[in-house]
CSV table of C-alpha atoms in Angstrom, one decimal:
chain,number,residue,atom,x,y,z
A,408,UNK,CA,126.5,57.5,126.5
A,409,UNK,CA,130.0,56.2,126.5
A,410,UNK,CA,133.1,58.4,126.2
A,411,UNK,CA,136.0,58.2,124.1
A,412,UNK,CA,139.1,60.1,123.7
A,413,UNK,CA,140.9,60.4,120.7
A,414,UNK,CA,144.7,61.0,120.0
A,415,UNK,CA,147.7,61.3,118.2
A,416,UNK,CA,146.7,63.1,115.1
A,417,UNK,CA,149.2,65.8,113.9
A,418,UNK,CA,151.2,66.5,110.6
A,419,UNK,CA,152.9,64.3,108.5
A,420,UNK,CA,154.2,64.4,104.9
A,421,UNK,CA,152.8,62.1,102.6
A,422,UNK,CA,154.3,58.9,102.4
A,423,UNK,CA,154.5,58.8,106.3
A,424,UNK,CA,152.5,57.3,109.2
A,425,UNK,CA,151.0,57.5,112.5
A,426,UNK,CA,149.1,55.7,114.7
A,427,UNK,CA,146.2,57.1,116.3
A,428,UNK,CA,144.2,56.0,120.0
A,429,UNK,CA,141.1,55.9,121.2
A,430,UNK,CA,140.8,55.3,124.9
A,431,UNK,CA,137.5,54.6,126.9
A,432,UNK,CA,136.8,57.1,129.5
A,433,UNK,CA,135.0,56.0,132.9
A,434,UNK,CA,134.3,52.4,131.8
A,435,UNK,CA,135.5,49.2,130.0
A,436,UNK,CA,135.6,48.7,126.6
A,437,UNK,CA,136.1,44.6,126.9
A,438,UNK,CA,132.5,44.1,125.5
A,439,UNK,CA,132.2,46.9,122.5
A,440,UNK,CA,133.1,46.8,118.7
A,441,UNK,CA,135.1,49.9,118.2
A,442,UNK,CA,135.0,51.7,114.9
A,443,UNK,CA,137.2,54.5,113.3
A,444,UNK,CA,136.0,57.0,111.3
A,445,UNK,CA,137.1,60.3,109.2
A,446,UNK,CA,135.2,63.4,108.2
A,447,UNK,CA,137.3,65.5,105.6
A,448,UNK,CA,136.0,69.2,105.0
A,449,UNK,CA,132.7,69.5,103.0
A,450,UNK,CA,132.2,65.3,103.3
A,451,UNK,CA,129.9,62.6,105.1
A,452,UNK,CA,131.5,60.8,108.1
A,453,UNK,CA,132.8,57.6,107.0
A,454,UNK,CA,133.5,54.3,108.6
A,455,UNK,CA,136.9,53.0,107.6
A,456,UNK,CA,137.5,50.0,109.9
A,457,UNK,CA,135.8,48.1,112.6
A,458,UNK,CA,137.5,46.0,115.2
A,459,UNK,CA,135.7,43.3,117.6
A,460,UNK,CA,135.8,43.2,120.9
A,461,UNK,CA,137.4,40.6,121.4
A,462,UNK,CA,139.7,41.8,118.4
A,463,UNK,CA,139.3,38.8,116.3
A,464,UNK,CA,137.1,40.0,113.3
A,465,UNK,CA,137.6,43.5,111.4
A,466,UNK,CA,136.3,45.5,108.9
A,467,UNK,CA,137.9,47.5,106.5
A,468,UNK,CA,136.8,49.5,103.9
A,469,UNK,CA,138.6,49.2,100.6
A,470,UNK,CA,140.0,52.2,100.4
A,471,UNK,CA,142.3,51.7,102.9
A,472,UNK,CA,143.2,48.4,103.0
A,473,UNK,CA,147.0,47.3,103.4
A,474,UNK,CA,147.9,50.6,104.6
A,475,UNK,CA,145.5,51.1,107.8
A,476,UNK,CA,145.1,48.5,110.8
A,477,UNK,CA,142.9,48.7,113.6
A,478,UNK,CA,144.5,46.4,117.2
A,479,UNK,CA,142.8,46.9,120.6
A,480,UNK,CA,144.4,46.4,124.0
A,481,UNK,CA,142.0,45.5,126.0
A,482,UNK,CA,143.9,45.8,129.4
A,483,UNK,CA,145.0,49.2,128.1
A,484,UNK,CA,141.3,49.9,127.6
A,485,UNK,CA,142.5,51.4,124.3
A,486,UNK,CA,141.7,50.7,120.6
A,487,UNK,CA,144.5,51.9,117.9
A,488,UNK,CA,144.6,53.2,114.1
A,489,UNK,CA,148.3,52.3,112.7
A,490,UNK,CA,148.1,54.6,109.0
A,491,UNK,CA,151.0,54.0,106.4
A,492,UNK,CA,151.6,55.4,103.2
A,493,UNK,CA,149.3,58.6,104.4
A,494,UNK,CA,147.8,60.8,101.2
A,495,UNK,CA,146.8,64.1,101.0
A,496,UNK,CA,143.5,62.9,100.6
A,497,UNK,CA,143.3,60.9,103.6
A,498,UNK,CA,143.5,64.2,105.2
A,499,UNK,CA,140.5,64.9,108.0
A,500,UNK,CA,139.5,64.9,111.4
A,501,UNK,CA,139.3,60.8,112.8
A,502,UNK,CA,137.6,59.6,115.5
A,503,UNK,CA,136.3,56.4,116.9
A,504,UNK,CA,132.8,55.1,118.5
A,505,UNK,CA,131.3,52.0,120.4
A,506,UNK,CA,128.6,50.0,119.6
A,507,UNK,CA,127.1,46.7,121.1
A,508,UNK,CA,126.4,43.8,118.4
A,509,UNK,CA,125.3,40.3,118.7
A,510,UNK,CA,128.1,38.3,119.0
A,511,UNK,CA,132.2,38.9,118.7
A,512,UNK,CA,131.1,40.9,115.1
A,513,UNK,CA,131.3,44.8,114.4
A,514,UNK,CA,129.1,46.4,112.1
A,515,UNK,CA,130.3,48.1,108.4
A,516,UNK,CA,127.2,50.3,109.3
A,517,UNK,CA,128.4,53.9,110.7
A,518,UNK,CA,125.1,54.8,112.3
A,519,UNK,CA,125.2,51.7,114.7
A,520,UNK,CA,128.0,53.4,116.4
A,521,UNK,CA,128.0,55.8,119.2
A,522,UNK,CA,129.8,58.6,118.1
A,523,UNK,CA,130.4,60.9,120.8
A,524,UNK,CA,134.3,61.7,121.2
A,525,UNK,CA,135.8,64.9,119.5
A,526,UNK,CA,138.1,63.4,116.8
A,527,UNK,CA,142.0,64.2,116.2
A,528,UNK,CA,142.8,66.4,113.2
A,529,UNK,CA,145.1,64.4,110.7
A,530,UNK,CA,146.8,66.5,107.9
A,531,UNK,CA,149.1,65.2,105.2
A,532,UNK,CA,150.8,67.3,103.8
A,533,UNK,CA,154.5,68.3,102.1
């Protein structure tokens, strides 16, 4: 089971940003798709946006399109989530998993991913 380690979630008015990381514990991510996802009280865990690995095709569901990006460093071993324009409702706990496709592709399907880290709370708030 691989390990991931999420980050940089905190407070933040609406209208603001942050980026959040997800960093590869005790091996390489170099050969894994990387997904972020979000789990707001009382909802389903949602896949937002997938990344490649070797970063050249991504995913993005629609609601967040033109104000989230996924990048990935892969010499940092890290995978990013740069959020703009944050809403109330994009309020919720975020966290990223790894998964293993055919090919430089990454799946819009959540369960394919290995979902193991324990997310960063992001609340949006005035």
């Amino acid at each position: 089971q691989v390990q991931l380690v999420e980050s940089g979630g905190g407070l933040v008015q609406p209208g603001g940003s942050l980026r959040l990381s997800c960093a590869a514990s005790g091996f390489s991510l170099d050969n894994y798709a990387i997904g972020w996802f979000r789990q707001a009280p009382g909802a389903e865990r949602e896949l937002l946006l997938c990344i490649s690995s070797s970063g050249r095709n991504i995913y993005s569901v629609d609601s967040v399109k033109g104000r989230f990006t996924i990048s990935r460093d892969n010499a940092k071993n890290t995978v990013y989530l740069e959020m703009n324009s944050l809403k109330p409702e994009d309020t919720a706990v975020y966290g990223c998993g790894a998964a293993q496709p055919f090919g430089d592709v990454c799946s819009s399907y959540g369960p394919s991913y290995d979902y193991s880290g324990r997310g960063t709370q992001v609340t949006v708030s005035s």
